[in-house]
Coordinates of C-alpha atoms and ligand atoms in Angstrom, one line a residue:
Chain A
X1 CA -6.3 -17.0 36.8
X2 CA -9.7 -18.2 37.4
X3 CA -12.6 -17.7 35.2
X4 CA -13.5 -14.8 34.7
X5 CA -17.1 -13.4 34.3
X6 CA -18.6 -11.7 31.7
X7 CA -22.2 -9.9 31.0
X8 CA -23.5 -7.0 29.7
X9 CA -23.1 -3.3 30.2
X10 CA -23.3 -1.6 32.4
X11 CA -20.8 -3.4 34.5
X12 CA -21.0 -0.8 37.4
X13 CA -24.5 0.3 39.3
X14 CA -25.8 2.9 41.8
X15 CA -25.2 2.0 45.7
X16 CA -28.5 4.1 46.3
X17 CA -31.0 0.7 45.6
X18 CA -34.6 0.1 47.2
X19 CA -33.4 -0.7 51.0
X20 CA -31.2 2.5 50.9
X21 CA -34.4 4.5 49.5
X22 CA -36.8 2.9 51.7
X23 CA -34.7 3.9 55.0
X24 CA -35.0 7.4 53.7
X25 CA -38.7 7.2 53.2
X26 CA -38.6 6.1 56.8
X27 CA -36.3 8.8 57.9
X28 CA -38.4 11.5 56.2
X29 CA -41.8 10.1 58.1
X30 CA -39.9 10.5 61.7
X31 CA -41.1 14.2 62.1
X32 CA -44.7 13.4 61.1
X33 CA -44.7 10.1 63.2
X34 CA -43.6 11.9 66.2
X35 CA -46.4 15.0 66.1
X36 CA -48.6 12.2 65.1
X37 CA -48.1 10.1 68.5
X38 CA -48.2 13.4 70.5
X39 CA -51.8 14.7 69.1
X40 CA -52.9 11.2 68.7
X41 CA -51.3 8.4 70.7
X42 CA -50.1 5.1 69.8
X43 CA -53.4 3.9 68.7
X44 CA -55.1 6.1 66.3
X45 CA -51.5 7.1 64.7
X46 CA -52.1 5.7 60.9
X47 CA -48.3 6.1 60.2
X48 CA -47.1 4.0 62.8
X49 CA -48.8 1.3 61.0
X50 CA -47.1 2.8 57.5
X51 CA -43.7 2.4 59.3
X52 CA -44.2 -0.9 60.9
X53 CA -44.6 -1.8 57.2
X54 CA -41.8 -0.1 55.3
X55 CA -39.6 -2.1 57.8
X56 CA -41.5 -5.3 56.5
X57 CA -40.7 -4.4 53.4
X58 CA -37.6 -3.7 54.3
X59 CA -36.7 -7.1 56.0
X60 CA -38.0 -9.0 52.5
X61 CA -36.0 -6.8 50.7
X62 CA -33.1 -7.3 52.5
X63 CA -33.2 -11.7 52.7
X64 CA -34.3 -11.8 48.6
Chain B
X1 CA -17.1 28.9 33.5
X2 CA -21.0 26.9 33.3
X3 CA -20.3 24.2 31.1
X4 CA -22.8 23.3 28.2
X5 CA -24.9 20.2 28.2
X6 CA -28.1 18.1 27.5
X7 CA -31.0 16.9 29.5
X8 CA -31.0 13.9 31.6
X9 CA -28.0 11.9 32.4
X10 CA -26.3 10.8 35.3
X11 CA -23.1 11.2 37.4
X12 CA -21.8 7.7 38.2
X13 CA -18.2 8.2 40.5
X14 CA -15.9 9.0 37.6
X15 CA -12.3 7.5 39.1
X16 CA -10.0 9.3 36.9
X17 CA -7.7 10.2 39.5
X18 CA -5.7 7.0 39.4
X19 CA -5.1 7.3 35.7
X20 CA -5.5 11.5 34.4
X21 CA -2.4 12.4 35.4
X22 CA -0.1 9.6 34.1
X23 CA 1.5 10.8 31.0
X24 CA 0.9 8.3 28.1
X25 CA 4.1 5.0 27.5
X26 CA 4.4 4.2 24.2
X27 CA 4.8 0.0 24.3
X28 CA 6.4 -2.2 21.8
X29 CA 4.8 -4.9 20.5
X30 CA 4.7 -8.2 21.6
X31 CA 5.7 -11.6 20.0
X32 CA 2.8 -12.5 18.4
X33 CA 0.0 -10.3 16.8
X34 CA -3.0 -10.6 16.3
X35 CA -5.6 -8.8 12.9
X36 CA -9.2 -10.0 13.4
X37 CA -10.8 -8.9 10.1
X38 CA -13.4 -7.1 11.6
X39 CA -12.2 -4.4 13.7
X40 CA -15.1 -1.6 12.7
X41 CA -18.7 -1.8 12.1
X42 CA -19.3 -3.3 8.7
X43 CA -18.4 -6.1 6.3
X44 CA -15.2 -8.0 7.4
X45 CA -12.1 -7.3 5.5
X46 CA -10.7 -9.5 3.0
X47 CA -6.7 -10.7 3.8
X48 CA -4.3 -9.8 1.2
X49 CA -1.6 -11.7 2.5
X50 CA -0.3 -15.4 2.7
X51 CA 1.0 -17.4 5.1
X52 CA 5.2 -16.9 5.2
X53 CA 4.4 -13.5 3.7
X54 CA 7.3 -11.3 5.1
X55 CA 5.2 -7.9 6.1
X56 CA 6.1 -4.5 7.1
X57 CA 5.0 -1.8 9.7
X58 CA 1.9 -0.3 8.7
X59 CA 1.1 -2.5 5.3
X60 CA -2.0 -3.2 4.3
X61 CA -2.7 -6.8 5.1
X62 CA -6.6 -6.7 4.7
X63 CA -8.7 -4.5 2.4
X64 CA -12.0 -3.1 2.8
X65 CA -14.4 -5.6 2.1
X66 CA -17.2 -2.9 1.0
X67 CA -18.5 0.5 1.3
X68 CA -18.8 0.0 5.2
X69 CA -15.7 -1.4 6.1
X70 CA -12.0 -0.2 6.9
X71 CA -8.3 -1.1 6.0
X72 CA -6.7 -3.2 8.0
X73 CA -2.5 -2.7 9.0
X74 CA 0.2 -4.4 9.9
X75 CA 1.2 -2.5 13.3
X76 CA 4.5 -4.6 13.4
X77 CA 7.2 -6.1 10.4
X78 CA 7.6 -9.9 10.6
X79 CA 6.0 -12.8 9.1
X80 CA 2.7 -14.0 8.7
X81 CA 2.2 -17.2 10.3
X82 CA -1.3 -18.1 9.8
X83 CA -4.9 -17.1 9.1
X84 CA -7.3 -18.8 11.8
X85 CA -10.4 -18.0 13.6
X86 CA -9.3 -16.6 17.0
X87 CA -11.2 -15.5 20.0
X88 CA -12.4 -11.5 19.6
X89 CA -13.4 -8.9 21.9
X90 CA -17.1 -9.3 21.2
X91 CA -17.6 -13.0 22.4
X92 CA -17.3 -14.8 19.5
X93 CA -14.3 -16.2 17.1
X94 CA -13.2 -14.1 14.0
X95 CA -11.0 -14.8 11.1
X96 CA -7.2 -13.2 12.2
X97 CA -4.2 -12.9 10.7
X98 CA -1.6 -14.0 13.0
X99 CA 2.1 -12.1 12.6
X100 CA 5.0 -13.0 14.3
X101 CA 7.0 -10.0 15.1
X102 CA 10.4 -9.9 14.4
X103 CA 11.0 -7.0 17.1
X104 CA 12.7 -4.5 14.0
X105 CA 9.7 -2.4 13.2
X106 CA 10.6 -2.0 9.7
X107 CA 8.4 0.4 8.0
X108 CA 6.8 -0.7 4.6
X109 CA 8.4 1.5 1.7
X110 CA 5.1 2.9 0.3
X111 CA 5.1 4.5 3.8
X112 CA 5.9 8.3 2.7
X113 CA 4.5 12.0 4.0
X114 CA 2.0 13.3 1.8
X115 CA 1.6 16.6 0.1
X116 CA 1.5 19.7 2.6
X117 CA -2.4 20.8 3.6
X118 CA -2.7 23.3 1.4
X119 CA -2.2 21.1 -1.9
X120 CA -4.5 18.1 -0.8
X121 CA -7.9 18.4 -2.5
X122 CA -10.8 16.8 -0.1
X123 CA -11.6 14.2 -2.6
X124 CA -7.5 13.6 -1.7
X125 CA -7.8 13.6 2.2
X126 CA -11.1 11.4 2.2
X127 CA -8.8 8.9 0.2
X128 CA -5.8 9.1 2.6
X129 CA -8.1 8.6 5.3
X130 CA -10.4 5.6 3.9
X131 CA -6.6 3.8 2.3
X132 CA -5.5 4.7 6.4
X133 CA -7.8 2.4 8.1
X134 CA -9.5 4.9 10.7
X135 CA -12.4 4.3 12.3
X136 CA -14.2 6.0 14.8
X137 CA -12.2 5.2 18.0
X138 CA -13.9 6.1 20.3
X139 CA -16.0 2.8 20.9
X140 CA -18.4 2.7 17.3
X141 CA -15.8 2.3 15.2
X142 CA -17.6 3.6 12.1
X143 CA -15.3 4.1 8.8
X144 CA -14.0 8.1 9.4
X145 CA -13.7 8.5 5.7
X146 CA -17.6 8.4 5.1
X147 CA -17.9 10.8 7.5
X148 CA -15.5 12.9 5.6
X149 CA -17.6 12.7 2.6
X150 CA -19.7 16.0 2.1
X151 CA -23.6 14.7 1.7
X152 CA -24.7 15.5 -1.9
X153 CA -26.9 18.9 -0.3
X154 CA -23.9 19.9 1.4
X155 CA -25.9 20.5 4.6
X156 CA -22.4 19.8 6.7
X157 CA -21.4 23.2 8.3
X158 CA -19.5 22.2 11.8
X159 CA -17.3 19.3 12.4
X160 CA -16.8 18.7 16.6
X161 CA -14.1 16.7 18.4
X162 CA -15.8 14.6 21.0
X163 CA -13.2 15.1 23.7
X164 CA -16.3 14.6 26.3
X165 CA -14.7 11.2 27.6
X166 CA -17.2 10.6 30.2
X167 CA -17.2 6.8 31.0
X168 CA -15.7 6.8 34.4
X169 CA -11.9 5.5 35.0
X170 CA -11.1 6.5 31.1
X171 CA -8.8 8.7 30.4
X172 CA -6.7 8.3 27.3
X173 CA -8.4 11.0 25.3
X174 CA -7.9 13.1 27.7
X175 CA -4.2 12.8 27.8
X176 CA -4.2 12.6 23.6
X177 CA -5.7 16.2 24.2
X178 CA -3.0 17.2 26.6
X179 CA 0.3 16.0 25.1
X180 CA -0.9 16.0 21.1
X181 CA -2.6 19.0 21.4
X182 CA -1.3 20.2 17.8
X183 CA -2.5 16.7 16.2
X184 CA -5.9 17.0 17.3
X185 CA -6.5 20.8 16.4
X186 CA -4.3 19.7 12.7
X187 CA -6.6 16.9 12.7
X188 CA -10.0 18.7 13.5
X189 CA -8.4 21.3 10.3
X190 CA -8.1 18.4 8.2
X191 CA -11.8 17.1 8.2
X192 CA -12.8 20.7 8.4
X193 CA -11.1 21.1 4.9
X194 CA -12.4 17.7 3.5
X195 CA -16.2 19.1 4.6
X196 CA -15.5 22.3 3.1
X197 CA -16.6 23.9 6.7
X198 CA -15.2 26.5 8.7
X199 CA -16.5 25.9 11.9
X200 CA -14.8 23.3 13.7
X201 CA -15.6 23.1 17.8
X202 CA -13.4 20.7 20.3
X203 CA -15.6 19.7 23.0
X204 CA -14.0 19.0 26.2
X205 CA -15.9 18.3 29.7
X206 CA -15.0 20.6 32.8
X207 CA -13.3 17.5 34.8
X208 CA -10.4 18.0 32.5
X209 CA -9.1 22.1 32.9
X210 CA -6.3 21.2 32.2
X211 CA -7.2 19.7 28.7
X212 CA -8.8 23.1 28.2
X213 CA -6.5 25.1 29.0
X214 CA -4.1 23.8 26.8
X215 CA -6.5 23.6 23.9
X216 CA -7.8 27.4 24.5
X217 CA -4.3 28.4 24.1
X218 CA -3.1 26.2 20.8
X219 CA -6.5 27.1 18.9
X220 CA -5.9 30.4 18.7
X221 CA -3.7 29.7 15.9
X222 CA -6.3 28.1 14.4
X223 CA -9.1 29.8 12.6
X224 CA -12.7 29.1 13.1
X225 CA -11.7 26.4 16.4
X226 CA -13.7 27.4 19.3
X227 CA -12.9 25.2 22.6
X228 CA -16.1 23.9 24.3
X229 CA -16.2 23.2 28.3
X230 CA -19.4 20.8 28.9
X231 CA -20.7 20.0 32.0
X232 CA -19.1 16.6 33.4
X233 CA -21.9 14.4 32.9
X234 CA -22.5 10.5 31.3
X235 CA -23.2 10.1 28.8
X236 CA -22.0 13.9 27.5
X237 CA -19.5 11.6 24.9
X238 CA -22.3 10.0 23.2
X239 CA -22.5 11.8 19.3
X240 CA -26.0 13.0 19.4
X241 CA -25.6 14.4 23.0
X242 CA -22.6 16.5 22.1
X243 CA -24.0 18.2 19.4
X244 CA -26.9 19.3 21.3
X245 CA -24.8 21.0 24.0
X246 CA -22.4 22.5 21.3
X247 CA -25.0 23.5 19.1
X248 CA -28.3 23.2 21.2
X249 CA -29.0 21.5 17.6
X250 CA -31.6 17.9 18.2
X251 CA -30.4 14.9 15.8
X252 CA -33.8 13.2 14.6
X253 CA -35.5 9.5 16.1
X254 CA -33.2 7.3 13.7
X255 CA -31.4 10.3 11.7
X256 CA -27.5 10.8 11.6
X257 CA -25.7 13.5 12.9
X258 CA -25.5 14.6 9.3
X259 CA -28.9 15.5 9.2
X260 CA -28.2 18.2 11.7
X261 CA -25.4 19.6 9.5
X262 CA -22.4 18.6 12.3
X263 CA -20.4 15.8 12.1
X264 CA -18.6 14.4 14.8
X265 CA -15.3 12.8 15.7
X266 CA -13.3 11.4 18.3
X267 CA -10.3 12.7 19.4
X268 CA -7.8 9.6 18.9
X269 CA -9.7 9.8 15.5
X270 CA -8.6 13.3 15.0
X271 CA -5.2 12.6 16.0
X272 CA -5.1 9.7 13.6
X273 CA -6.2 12.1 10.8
X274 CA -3.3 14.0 11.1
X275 CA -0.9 11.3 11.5
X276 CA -2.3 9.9 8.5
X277 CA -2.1 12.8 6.5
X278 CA 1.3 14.0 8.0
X279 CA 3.3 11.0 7.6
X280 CA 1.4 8.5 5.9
X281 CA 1.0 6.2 8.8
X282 CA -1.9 4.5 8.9
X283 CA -3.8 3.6 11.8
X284 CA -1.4 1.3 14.3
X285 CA -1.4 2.0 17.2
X286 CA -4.0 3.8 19.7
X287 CA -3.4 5.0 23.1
X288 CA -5.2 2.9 25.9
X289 CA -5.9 3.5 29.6
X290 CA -5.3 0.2 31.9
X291 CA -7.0 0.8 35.1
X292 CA -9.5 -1.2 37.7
X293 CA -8.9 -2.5 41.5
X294 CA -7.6 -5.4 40.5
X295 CA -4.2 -4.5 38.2
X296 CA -1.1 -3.4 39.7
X297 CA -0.3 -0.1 38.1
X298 CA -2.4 2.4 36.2
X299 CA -1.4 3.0 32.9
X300 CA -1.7 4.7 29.8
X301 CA -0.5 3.4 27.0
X302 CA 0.1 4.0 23.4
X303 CA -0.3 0.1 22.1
X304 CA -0.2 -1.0 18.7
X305 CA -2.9 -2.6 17.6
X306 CA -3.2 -6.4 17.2
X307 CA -1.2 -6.7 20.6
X308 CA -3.0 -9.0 22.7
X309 CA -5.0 -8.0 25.8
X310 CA -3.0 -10.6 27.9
X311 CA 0.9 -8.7 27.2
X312 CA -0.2 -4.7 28.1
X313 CA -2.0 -5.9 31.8
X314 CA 2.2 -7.8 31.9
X315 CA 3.6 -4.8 30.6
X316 CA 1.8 -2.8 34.0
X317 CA 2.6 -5.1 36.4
X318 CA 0.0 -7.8 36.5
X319 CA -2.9 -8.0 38.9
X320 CA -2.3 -7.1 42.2
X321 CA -5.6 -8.9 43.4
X322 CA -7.7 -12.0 41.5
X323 CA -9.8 -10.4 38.9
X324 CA -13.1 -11.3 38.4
X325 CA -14.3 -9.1 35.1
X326 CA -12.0 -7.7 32.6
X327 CA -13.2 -4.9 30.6
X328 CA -12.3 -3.5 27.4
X329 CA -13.7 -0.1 27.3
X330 CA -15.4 1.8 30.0
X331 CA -17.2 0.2 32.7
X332 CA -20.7 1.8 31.5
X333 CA -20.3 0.6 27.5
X334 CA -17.5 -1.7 27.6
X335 CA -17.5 -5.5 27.0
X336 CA -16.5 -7.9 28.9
X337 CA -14.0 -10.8 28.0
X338 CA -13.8 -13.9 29.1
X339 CA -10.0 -14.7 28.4
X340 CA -7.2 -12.2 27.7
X341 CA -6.0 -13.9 24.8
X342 CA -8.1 -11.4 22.8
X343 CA -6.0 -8.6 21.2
X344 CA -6.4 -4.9 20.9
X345 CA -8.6 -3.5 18.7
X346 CA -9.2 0.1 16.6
X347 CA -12.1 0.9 19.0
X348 CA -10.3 -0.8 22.6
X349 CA -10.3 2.6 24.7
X350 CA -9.4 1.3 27.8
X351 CA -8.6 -2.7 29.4
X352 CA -10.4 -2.4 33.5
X353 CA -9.9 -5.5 35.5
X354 CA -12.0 -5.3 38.8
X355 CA -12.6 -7.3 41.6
X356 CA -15.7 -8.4 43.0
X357 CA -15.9 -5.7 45.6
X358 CA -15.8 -3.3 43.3
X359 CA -18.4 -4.8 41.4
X360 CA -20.8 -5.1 43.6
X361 CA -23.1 -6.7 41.8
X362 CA -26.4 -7.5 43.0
X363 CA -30.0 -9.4 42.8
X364 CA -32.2 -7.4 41.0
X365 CA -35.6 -7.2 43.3
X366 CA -38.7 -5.4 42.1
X367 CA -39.3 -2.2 39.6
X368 CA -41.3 0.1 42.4
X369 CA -41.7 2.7 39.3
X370 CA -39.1 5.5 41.1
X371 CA -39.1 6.9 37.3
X372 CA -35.6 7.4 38.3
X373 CA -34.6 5.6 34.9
X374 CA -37.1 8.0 33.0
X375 CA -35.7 11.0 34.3
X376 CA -32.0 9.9 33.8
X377 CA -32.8 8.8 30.0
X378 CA -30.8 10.9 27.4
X379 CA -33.2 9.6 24.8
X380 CA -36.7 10.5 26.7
X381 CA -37.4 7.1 26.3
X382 CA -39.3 5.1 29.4
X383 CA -36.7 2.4 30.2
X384 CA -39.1 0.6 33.2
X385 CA -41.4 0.0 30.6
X386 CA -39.6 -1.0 28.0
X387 CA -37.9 -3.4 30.5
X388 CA -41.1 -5.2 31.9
X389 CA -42.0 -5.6 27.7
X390 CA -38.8 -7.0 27.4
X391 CA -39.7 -9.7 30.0
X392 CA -42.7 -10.5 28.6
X393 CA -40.8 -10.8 24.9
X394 CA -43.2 -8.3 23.3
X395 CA -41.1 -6.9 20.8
X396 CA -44.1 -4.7 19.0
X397 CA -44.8 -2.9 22.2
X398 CA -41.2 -1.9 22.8
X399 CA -40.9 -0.6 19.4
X400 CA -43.7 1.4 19.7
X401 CA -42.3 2.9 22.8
X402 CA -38.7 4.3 20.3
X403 CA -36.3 1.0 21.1
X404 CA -34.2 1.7 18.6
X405 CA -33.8 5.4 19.5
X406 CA -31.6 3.7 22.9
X407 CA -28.3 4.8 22.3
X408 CA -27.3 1.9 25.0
X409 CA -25.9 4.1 27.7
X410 CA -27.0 2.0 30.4
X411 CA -27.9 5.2 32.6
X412 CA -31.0 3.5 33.2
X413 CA -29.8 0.2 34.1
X414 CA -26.8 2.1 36.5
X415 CA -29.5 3.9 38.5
X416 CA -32.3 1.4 38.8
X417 CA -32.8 0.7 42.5
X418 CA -34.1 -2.3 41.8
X419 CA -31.1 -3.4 39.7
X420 CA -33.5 -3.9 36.9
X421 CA -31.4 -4.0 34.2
X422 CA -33.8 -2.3 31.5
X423 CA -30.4 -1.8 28.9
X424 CA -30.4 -5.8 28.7
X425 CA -34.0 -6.6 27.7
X426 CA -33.1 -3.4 25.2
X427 CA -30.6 -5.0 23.8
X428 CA -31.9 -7.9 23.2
X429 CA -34.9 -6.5 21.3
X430 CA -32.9 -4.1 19.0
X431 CA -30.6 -7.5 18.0
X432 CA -34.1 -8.9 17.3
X433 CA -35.7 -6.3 15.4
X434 CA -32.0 -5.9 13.6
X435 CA -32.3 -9.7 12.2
X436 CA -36.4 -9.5 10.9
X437 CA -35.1 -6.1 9.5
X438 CA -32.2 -8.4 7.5
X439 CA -34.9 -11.2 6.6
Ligands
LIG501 S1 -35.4 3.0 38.0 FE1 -35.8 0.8 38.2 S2 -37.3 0.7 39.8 FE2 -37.3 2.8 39.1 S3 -38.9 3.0 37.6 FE3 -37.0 2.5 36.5 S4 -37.0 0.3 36.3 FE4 -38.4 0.8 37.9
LIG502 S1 -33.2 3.4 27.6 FE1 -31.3 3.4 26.4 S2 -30.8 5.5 26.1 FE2 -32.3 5.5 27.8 S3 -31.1 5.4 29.7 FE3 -31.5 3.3 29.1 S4 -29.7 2.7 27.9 FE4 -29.7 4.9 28.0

């Protein structure tokens, strides 16, 4: 048997952790984005910009 | 049938399918046992016993070594081989007595039933209990009989059996509470008589009807037992959460459970009792739920104690895949080992072995204050903050935010997004502000 490991409690965790959460804030925007780009276009649409930057996140998130 | 409960707390994926079910094995020793002299909270016990002593099943071979402290037994007969530090559950190396079993399980003379119920004085069962060994066994493993004790105002009017179980893949209290129904609800009478209290509750959570069932039906022989269905929720086991949802009763920042007049035991503990009382047995042997991805079988055993951790995952078939953590205990409180050398112990509930899949374990990234640790705290306390203190080593600020008042659940550190791990900084405060307390 090879070594095994030890630490402290808990020894079990949560699969819901910041990417998982972070999608969902995402999800939950994707009404507002889409009557956002229909009153006010691609260019005025602050949210887009919000969105463009959860995925940001998302990407450092996901490579730490 | 709304089951009661407390405020906060969590639902981690409970896995007691594999093992609820399985009726409990009773295992024989193995060759060689093993007595660490601390097997409770308290000062060590002191060996009474030589090496080539010939020893019996269920002799004393340590007394208490104080007020705090418990008993220890010979679970086996055989000889004593030798007194040595030897690697212990917690990490570290503790005195042992060594016994070599000689497979005959020859039970010491002074072995005998006491008097029937009715004759025992409480002053008597609080001795039987304390010259028995038990502690709680649950996971604490405080000394039963001071529990037992009535406090000098006599403020003591409920005693409850914590049947919650409600670390995940555990499940040998519940199947003590299915098959040794009788013990429990004799046990539970016992303490009640010791107390000099006629209320006595079993609390059971509502993942286990047919735990409840069972108990509903034998306690109507007994008078004053009610049977308690609690919502299924972690941690629902832990003392001072049980007595709020039996008795919506709060237990004080740093007070006992004494202090709210209820006292609580486990139910192994309970079972114990009345074994103790019945037949004289002290405590032996406990029953033990093996369990994880990576073992072969499920199990649950009755093991005596002292048998090492290495001989029950043998007895149930070995690992099936390379473990990576063993765990004695549940996966939220339990410790991990590092070799399974290590024997059983009063207060080993359960031996997991998992593989890393099922570990999953992770970097921890940022805190992005979620609160979800706040919410989930049983305590009220604010685990982010008291994590980022605990970076920064700034003991005074984390006890001024309650640190002591953690119970060490580890809800905070199961749900943290961020994989913060608040419970370890915790930790490592309350073992500092335990030593400048000792200074
Ligand atoms: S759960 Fe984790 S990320 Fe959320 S506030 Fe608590 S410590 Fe911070
Ligand atoms: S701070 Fe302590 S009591 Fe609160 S959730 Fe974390 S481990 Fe449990």
């Amino acid at each position: 048997m090879s070594l095994l490991k030890v630490s402290a409690p808990p020894h079990i965790s949560t699969k819901n952790d910041t990417n998982v959460i972070m999608l969902d804030v995402i999800i939950a925007l994707m009404p507002a984005l889409i009557v956002g780009l229909l009153f006010l276009g691609t260019e005025q649409c602050l949210l887009l910009q919000l969105v463009r930057f959860l995925l940001y996140w998302l990407n450092i998130c996901g490579q730490s | 049938m709304r089951g009661k409960t407390f405020k906060g707390g969590i639902h981690p994926p409970y896995n007691k399918q594999y093992s609820k079910d399985l009726p409990i094995e009773v295992l024989d020793g193995a060759k060689e046992m093993f007595y660490p002299l601390s097997q409770h909270i308290g000062a060590f016990a002191e060996p009474v016993v030589n090496v080539g002593d010939k020893v019996f099943c269920g002799q004393v071979i340590a007394k208490a070594g104080g007020f705090v402290s418990a008993n220890i037994h010979s679970s086996v007969s055989g000889t004593v081989t030798a007194i040595k530090p030897y690697p212990h559950p917690n990490g570290t190396e503790v005195m042992t007595i060594v016994v070599e079993n000689d497979g005959e399980y020859k039970v010491h003379e002074y072995i005998k039933p006491n008097k029937p119920l009715e004759q025992l004085t409480p002053a008597e069962i609080v001795d039987i209990v304390k010259e028995a060994g038990i502690v709680g066994m649950g996971g604490a493993t405080f000394p039963t009989y001071i529990k037992l004790m009535p406090p000098k105002d006599g403020a003591v009017d409920c005693v409850i059996v914590n049947g919650a179980e409600c670390e995940p893949y555990l499940s040998s209290d519940h199947r003590v509470l299915v098959e040794n129904t009788k013990g429990v609800l004799d046990g539970l009478k016992i303490a009640m008589k010791a107390l000099g209290v006629t209320t006595g509750y079993v609390a059971i959570e509502d993942n286990k009807p047919d735990a409840i069932e069972i108990m509903v039906q034998c306690a109507k022989e007994y008078e004053g037992i009610t049977v308690v269905p609690l919502k299924t929720k972690y941690p629902q086991g832990s003392e001072k959460h049980i007595i709020k949802a039996v008795t919506g009763r709060t237990v004080p920042s740093g007070g006992l459970p004494s202090s709210v007049g209820c006292v609580v035991i486990n139910t192994d503990t309970a079972n114990a009792i009345n074994t103790a009382v019945v037949t004289g047995m002290p405590l032996i042997s406990r029953v033990v739920t093996v369990g994880g991805d990576a073992i072969e079988n499920n199990k649950n055993y009755k093991v005596r104690i002292g048998t090492p951790v290495s001989f029950v995952i043998e007895c149930a078939g070995g690992f099936k895949k390379e473990p990576s953590k063993i765990i004695l205990g549940g996966p939220m409180m339990g410790t991990a080992v590092s070799n399974t050398d290590v024997p059983i112990i009063k207060g080993t509930g359960a031996i997991l072995s998992f593989t890393d899949e099922a570990l999953r374990e992770t970097a921890s990234s940022k805190c992005m204050r979620c609160g979800k640790c706040v919410e989930a705290c049983p305590m009220f306390l604010q685990p982010l903050l008291l994590g980022a203190y605990g970076k920064k080593d700034d003991i005074e600020k984390m006890k001024e935010l309650n640190v002591m008042d953690c119970i060490e659940c580890g809800a905070c550190s199961y749900l943290c997004p961020g994989h913060q791990n608040p419970l370890q900084y915790i930790r490592v405060a309350k073992l500092k502000i335990g030593k400048a307390g000792k200074k």
